[in-house]
Coordinates of N, CA and C in Angstrom, one line a residue:
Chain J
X1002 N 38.5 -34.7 22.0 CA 38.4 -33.2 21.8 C 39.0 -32.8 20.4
X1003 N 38.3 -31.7 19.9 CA 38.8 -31.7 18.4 C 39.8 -30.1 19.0
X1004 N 41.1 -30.5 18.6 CA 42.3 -29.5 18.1 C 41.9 -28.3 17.1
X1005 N 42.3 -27.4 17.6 CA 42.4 -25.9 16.4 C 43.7 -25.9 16.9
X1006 N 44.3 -25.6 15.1 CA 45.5 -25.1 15.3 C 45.6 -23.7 14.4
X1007 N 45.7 -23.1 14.7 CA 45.9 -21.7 14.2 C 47.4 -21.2 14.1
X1008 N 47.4 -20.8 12.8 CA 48.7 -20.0 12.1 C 48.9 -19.0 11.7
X1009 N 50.0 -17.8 11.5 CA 50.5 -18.0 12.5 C 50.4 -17.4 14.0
X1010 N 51.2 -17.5 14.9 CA 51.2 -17.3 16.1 C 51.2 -16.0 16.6
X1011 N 51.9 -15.1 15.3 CA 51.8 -13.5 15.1 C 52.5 -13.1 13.8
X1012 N 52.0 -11.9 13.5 CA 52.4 -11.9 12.1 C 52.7 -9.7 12.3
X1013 N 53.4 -9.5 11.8 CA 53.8 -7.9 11.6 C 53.0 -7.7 10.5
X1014 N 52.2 -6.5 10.5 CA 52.2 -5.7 8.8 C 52.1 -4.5 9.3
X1015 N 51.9 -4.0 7.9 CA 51.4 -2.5 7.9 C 50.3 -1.8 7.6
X1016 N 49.5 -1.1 8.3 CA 48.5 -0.2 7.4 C 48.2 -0.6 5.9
X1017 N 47.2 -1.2 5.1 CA 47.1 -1.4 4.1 C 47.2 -2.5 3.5
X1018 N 48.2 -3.7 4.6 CA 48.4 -4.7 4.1 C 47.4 -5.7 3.8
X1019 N 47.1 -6.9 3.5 CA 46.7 -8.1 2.9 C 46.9 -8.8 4.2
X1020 N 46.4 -9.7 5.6 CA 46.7 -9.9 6.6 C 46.2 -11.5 6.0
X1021 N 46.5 -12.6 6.2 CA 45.8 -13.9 6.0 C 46.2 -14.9 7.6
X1022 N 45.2 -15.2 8.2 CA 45.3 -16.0 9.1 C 44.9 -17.6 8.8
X1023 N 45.1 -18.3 9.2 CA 44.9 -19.9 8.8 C 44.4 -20.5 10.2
X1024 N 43.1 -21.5 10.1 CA 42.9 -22.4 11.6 C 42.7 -24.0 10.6
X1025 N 43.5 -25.0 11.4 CA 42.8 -26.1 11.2 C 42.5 -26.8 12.0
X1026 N 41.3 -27.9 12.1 CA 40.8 -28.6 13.0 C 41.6 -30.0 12.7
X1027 N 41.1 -30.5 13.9 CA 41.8 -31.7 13.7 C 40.8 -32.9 13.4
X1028 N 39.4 -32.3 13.6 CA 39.0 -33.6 12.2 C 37.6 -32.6 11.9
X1029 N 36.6 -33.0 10.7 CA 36.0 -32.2 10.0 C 35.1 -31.6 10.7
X1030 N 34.4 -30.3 10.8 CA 33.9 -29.6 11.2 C 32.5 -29.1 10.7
X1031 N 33.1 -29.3 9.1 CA 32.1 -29.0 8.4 C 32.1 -27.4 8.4
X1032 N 31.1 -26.6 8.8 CA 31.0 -25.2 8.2 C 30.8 -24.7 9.9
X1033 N 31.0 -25.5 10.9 CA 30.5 -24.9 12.3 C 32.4 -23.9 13.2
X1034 N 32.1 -22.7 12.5 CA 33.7 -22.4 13.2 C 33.6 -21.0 13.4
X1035 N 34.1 -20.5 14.0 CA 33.8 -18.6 14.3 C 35.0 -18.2 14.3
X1036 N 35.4 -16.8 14.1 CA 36.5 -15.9 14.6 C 35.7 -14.8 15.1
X1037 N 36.9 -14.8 16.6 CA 37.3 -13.7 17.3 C 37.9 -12.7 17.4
X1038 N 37.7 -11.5 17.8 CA 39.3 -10.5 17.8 C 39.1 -9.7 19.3
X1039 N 40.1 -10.2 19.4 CA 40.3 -9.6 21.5 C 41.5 -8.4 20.9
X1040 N 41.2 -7.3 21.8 CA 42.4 -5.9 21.9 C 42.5 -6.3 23.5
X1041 N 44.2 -5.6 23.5 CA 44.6 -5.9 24.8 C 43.3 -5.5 26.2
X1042 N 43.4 -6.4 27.2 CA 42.1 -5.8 28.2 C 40.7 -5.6 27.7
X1043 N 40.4 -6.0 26.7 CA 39.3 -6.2 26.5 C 38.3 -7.6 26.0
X1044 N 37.6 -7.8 26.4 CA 36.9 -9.0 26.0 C 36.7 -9.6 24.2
X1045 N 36.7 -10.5 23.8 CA 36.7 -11.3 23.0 C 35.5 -10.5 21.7
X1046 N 35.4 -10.5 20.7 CA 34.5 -9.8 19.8 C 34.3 -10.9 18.5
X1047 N 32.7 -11.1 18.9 CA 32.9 -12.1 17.7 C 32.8 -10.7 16.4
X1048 N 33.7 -11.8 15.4 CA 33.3 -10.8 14.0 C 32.7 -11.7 12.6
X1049 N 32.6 -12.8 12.9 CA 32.7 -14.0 11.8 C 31.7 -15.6 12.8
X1050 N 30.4 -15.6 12.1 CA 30.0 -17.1 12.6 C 29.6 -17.8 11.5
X1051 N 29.9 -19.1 11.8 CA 29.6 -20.4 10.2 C 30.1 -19.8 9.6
X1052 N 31.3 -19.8 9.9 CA 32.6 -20.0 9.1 C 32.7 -18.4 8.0
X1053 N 31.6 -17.8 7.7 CA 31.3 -16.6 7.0 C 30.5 -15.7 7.0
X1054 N 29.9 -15.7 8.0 CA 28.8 -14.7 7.6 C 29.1 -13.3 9.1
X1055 N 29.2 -12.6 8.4 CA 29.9 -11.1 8.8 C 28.9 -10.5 10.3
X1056 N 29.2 -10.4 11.1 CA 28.3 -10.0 12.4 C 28.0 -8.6 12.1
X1057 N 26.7 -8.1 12.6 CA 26.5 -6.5 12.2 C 27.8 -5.9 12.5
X1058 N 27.9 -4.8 11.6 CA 28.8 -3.6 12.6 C 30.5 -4.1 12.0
X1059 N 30.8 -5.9 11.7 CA 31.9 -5.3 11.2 C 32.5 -5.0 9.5
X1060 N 33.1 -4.4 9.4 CA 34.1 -3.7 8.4 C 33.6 -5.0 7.7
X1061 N 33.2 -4.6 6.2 CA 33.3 -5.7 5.0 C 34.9 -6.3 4.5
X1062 N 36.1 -5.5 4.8 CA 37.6 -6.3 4.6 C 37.5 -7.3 5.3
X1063 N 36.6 -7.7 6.4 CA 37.2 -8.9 6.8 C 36.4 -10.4 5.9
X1064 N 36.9 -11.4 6.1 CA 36.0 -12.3 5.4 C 36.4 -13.5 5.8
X1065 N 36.1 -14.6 6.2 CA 36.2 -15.8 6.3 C 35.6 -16.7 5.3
X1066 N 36.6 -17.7 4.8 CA 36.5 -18.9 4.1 C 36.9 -20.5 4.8
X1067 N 36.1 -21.4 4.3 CA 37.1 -22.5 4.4 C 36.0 -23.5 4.6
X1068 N 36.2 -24.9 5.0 CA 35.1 -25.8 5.5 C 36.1 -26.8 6.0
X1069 N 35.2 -28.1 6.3 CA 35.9 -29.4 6.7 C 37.0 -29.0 7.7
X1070 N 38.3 -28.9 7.3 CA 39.5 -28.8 8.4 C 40.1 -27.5 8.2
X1071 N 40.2 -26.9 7.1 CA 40.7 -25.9 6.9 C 39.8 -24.2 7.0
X1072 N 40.6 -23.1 7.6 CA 39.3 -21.9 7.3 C 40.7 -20.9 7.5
X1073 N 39.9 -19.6 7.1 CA 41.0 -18.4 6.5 C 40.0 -17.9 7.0
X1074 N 40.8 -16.3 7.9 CA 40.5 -15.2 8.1 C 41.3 -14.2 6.9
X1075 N 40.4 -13.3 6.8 CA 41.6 -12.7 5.3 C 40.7 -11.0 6.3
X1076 N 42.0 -9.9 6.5 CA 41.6 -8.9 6.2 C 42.7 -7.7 5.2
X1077 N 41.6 -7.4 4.2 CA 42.0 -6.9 3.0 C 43.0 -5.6 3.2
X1078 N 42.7 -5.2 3.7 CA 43.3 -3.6 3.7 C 43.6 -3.1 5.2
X1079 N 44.6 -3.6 6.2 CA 44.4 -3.4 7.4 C 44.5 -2.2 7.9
X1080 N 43.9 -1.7 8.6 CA 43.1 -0.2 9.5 C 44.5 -0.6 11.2
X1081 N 43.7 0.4 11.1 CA 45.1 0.9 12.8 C 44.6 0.2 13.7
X1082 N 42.8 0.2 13.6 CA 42.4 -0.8 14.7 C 42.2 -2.2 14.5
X1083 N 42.5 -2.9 13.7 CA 42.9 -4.4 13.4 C 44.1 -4.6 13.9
X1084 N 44.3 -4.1 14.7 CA 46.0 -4.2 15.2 C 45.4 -4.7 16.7
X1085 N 45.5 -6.5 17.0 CA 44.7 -6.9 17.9 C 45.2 -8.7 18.0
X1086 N 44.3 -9.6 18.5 CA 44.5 -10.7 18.6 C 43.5 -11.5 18.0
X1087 N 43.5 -12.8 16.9 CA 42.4 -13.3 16.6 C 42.3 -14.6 17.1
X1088 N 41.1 -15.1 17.1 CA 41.1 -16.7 17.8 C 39.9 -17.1 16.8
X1089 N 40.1 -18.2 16.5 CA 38.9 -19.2 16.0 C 38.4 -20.2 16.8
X1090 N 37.8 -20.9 16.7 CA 36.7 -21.8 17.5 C 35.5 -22.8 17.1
X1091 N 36.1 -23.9 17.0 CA 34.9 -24.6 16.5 C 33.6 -24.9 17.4
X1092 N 32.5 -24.8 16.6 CA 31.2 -25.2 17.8 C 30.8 -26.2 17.0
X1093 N 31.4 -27.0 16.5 CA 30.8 -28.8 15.9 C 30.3 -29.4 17.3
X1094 N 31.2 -29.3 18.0 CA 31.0 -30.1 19.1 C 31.8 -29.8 20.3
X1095 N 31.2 -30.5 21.7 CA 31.5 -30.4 23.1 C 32.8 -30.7 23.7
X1096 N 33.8 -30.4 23.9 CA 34.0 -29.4 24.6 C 34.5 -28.4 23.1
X1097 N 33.7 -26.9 23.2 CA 34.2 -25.9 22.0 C 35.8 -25.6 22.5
X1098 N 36.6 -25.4 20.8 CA 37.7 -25.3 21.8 C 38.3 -24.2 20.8
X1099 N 39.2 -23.3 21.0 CA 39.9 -22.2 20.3 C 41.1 -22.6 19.9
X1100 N 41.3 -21.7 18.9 CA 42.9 -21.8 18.2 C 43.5 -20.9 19.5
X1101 N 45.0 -21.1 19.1 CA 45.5 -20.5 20.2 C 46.0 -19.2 20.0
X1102 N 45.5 -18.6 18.8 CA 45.5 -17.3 18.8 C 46.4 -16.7 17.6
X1103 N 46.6 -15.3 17.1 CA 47.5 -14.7 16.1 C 47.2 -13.4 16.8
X1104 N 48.4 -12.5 16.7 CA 48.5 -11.6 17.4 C 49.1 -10.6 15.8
X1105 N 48.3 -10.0 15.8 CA 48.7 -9.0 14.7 C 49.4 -7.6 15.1
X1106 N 50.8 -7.5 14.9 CA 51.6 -6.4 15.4 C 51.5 -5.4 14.0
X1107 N 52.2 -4.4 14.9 CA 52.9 -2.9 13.6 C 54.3 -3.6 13.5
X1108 N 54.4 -3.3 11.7 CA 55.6 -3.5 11.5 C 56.4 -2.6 11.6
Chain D
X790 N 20.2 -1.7 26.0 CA 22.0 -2.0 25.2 C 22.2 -3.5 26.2
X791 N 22.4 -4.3 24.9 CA 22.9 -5.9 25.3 C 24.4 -6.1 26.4
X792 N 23.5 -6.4 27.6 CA 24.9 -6.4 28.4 C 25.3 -7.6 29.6
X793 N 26.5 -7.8 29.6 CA 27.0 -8.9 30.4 C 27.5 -8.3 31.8
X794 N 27.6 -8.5 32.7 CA 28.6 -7.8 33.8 C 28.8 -8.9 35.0
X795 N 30.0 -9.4 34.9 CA 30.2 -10.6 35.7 C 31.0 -9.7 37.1
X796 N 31.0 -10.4 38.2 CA 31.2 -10.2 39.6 C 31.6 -10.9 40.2
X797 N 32.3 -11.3 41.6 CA 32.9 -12.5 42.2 C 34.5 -12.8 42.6
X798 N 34.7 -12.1 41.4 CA 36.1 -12.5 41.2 C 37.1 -12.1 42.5
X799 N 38.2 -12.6 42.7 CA 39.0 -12.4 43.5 C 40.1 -13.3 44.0
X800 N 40.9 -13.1 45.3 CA 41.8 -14.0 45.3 C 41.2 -15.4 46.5
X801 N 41.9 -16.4 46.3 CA 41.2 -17.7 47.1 C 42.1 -18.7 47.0
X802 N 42.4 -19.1 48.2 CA 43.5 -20.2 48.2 C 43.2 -21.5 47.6
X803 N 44.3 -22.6 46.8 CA 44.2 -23.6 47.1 C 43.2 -24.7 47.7
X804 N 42.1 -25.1 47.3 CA 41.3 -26.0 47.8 C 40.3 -25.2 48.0
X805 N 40.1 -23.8 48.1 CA 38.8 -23.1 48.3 C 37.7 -23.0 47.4
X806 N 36.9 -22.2 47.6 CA 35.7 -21.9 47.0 C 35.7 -20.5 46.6
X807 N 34.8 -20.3 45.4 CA 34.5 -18.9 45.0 C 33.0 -19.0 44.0
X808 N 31.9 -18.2 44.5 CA 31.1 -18.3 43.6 C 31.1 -16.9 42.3
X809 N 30.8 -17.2 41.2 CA 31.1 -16.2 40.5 C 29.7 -15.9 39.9
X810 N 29.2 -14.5 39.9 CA 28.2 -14.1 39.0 C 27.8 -13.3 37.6
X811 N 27.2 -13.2 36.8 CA 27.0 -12.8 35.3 C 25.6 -12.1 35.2
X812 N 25.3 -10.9 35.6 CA 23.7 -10.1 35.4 C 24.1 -9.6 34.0
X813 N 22.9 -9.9 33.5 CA 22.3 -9.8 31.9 C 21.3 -8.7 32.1
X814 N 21.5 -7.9 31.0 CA 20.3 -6.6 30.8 C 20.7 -6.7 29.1
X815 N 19.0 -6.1 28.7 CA 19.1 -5.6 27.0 C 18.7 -6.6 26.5
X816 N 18.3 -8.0 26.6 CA 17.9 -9.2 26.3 C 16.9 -10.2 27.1
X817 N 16.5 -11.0 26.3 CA 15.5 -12.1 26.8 C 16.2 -13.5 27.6
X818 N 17.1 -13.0 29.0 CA 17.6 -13.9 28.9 C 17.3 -15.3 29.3
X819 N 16.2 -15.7 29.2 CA 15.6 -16.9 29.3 C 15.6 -17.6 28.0
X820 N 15.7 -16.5 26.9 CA 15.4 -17.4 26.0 C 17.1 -18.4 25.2
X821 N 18.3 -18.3 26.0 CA 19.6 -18.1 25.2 C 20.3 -18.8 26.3
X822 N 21.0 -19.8 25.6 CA 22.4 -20.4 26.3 C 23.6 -19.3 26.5
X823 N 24.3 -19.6 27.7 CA 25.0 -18.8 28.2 C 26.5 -19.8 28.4
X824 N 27.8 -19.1 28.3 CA 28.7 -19.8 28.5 C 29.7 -18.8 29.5
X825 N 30.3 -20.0 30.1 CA 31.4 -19.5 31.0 C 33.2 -19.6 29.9
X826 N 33.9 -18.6 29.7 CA 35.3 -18.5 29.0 C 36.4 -18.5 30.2
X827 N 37.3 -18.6 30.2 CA 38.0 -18.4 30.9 C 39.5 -18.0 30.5
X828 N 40.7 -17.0 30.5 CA 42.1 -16.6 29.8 C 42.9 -16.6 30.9
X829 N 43.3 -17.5 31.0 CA 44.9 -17.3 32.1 C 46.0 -15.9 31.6
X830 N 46.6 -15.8 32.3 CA 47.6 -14.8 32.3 C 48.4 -14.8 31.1
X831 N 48.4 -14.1 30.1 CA 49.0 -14.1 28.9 C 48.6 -15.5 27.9
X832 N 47.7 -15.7 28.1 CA 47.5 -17.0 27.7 C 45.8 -16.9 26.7
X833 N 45.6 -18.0 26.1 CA 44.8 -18.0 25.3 C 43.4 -18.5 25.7
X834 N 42.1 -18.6 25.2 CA 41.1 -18.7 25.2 C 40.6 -20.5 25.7
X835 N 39.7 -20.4 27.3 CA 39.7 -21.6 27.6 C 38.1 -22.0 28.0
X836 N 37.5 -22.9 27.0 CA 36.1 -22.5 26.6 C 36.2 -23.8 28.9
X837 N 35.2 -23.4 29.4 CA 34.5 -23.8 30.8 C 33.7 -24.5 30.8
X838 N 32.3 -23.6 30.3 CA 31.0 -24.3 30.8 C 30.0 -23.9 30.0
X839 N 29.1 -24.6 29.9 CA 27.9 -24.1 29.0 C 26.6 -24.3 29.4
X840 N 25.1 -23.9 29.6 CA 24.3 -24.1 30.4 C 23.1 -23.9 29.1
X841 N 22.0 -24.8 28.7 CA 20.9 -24.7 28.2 C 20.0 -23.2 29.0
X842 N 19.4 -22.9 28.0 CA 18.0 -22.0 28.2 C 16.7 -22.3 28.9
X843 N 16.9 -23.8 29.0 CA 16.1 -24.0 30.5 C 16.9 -24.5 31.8
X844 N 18.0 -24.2 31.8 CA 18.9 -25.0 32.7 C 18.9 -26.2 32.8
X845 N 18.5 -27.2 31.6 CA 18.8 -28.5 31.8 C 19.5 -29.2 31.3
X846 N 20.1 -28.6 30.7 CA 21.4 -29.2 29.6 C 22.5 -28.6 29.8
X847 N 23.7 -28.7 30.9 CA 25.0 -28.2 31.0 C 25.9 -29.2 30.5
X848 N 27.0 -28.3 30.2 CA 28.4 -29.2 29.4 C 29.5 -28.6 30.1
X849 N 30.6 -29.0 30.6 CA 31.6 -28.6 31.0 C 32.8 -28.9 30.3
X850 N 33.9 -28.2 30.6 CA 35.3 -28.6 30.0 C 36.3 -30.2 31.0
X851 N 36.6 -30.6 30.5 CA 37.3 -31.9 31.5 C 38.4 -31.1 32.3
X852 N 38.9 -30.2 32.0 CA 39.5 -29.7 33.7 C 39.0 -28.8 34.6
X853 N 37.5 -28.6 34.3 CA 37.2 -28.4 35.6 C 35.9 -29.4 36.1
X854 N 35.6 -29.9 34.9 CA 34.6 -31.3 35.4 C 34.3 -31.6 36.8
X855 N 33.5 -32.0 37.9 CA 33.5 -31.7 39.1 C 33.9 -31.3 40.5
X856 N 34.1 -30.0 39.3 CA 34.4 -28.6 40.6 C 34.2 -28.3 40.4
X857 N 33.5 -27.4 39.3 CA 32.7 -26.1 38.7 C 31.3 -26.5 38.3
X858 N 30.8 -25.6 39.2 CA 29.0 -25.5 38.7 C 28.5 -24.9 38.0
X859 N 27.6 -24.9 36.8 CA 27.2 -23.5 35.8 C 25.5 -23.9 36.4
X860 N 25.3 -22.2 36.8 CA 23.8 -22.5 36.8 C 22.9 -21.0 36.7
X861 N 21.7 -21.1 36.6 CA 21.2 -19.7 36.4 C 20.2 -19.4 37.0
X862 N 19.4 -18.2 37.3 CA 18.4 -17.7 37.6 C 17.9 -16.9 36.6
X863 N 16.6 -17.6 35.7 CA 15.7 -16.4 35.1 C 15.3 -15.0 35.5
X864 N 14.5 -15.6 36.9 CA 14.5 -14.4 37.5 C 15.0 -13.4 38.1
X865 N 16.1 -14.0 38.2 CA 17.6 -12.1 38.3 C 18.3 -12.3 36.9
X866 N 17.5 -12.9 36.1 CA 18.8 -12.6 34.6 C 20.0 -12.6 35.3
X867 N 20.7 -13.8 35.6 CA 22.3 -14.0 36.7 C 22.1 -15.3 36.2
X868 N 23.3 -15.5 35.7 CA 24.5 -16.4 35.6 C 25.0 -16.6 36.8
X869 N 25.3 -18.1 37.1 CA 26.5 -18.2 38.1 C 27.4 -19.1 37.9
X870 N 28.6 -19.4 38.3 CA 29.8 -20.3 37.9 C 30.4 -20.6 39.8
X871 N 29.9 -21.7 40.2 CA 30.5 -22.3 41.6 C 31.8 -22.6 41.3
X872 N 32.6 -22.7 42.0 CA 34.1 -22.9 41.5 C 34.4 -23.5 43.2
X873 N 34.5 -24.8 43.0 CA 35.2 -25.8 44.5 C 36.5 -26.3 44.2
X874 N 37.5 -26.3 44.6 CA 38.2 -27.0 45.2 C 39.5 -26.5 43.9
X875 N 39.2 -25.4 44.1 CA 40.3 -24.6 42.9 C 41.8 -24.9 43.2
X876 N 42.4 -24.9 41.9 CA 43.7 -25.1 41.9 C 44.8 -23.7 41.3
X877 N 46.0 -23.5 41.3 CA 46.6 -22.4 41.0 C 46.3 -22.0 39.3
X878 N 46.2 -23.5 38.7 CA 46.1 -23.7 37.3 C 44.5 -22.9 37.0
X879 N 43.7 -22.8 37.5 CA 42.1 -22.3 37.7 C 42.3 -20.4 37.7
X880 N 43.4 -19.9 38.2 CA 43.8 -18.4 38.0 C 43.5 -18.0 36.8
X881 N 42.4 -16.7 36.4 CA 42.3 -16.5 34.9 C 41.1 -15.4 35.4
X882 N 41.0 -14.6 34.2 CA 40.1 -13.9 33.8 C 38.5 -14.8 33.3
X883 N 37.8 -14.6 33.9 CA 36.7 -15.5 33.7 C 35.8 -14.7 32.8
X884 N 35.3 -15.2 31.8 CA 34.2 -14.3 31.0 C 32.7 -15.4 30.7
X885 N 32.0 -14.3 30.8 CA 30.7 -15.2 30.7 C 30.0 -14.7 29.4
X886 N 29.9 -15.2 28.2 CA 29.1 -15.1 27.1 C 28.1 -15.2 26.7
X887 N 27.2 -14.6 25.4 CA 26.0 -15.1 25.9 C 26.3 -16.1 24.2
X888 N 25.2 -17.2 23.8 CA 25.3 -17.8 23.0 C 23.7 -17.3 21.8
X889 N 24.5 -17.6 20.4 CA 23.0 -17.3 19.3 C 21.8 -17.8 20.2
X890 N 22.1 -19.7 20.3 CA 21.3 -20.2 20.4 C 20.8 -20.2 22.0
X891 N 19.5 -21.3 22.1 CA 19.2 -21.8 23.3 C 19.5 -23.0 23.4
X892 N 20.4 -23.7 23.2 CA 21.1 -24.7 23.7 C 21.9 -25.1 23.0
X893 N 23.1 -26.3 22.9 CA 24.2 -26.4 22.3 C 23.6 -28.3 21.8
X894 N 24.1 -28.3 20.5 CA 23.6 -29.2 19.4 C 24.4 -29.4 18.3
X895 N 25.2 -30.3 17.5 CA 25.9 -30.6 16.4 C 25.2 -30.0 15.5
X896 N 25.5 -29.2 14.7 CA 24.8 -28.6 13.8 C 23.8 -27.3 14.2
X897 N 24.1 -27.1 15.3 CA 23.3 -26.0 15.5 C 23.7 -24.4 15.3
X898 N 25.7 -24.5 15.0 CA 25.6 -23.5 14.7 C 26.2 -22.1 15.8
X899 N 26.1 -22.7 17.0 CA 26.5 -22.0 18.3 C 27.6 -21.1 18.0
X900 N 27.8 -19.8 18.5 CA 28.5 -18.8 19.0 C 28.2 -18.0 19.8
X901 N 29.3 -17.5 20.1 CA 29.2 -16.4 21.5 C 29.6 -15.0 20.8
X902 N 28.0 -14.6 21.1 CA 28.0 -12.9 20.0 C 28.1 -11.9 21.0
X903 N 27.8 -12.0 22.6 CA 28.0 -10.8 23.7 C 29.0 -11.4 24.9
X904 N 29.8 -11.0 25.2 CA 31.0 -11.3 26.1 C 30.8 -9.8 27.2
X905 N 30.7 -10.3 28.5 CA 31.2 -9.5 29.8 C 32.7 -9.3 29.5
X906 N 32.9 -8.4 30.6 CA 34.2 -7.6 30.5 C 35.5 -8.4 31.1
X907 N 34.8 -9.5 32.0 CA 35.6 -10.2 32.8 C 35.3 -10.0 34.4
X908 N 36.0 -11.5 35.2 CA 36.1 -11.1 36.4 C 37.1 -11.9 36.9
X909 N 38.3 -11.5 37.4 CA 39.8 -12.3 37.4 C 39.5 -13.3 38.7
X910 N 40.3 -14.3 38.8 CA 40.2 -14.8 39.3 C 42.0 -15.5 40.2
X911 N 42.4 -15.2 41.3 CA 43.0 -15.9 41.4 C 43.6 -16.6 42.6
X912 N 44.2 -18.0 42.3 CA 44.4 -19.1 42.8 C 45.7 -18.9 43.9
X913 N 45.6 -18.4 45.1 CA 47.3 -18.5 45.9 C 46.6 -18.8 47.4
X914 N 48.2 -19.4 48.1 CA 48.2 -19.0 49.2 C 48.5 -17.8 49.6

């Protein structure tokens, strides 16, 4: 089974900040990897699939980069409602499996 | 409006049974792979089960490998997830997803772009 490890585990900012999340796999992936963002009680939201390309509807601050093992969530300028949980996930292959999450608090 | 709404859920002892269901509206759902998620209690994302667009290609996770059934009916646009011989570790919010694709392939790209709300699930005497 291929490992996501996702960094960090939670991170504080504020309104405005620069947020950077990190996933790495544990072997190459190539460009097959998504992010998610879950708010408390509510279901999972993709915002990011193949690794970059923006799902309708969300906010252009966010952006995903990366290939092979490594991939970055970056949101630029954080809003009140980015204040949530993100998960990545590779779909290379069977069983898909998630990072274990970043929890973006108020600082 | 693209929608998931899973059903089923509830409490079930040790060694028992629970069938869980997933009705789809707003979509073609014959044409799209569907997946089962599952979140334990404070806890993170636990990919289940995955079922082809003709129902002939399912994939499962190895801890629930035969106990859990993913299967579907075109004709009620319903998802189902059989769940035998459950254990306490099996307690979780169950979500059912829908997938880009119609079936799951190296290179093909797969995500889960519509998620149900959930349906909890849990494991006690």
């Amino acid at each position: 089974d291929i490992q996501m490890t996702q960094s960090p585990s939670s991170l504080s900012a504020s309104v405005g900040d620069r947020v950077t999340i990190t996933c790495r796999a544990s072997q190459n992936i190539g460009t097959y990897f998504n992010w998610y963002q879950q708010k408390p009680g509510r279901a999972p939201k993709l915002l990011i699939s193949t690794t970059s390309f923006l799902q309708n509807g969300v906010p252009s601050r966010f952006s995903g980069t990366g290939s092979g093992t490594d991939f970055t969530l970056t949101i630029t300028s954080l809003q009140p409602e980015d204040f949530a949980t993100y998960f990545c996930q590779q779909s290379f292959s069977i069983p898909l499996t998630f990072g274990g999450g970043t929890k973006v608090e108020v600082k | 409006q693209v929608q998931l709404v899973e059903s089923g859920g509830g409490v079930v002892q040790p060694g028992g049974s629970l069938r869980l269901s997933c009705a789809a509206s707003g979509f073609t759902f014959s044409d799209f792979g569907i997946h089962w998620v599952r979140q334990g209690p404070g806890k993170g994302l636990e990919w289940v089960a995955f079922i082809g667009y003709d129902g002939r290609n399912k994939y499962y996770g190895d801890s629930v490998k035969g106990r859990f059934t993913i299967s579907r009916d075109d004709s009620r646009n319903t998802l189902y997830l059989q769940l035998n011989s459950v254990r306490p570790e099996d307690t979780a919010v169950y979500y059912c997803a829908k997938d880009f694709r119609r079936y799951f392939g190296s290179g093909t790209g797969n995500a889960l772009d519509i998620w149900g709300r959930g349906t909890l699930v849990t494991v006690s005497s």
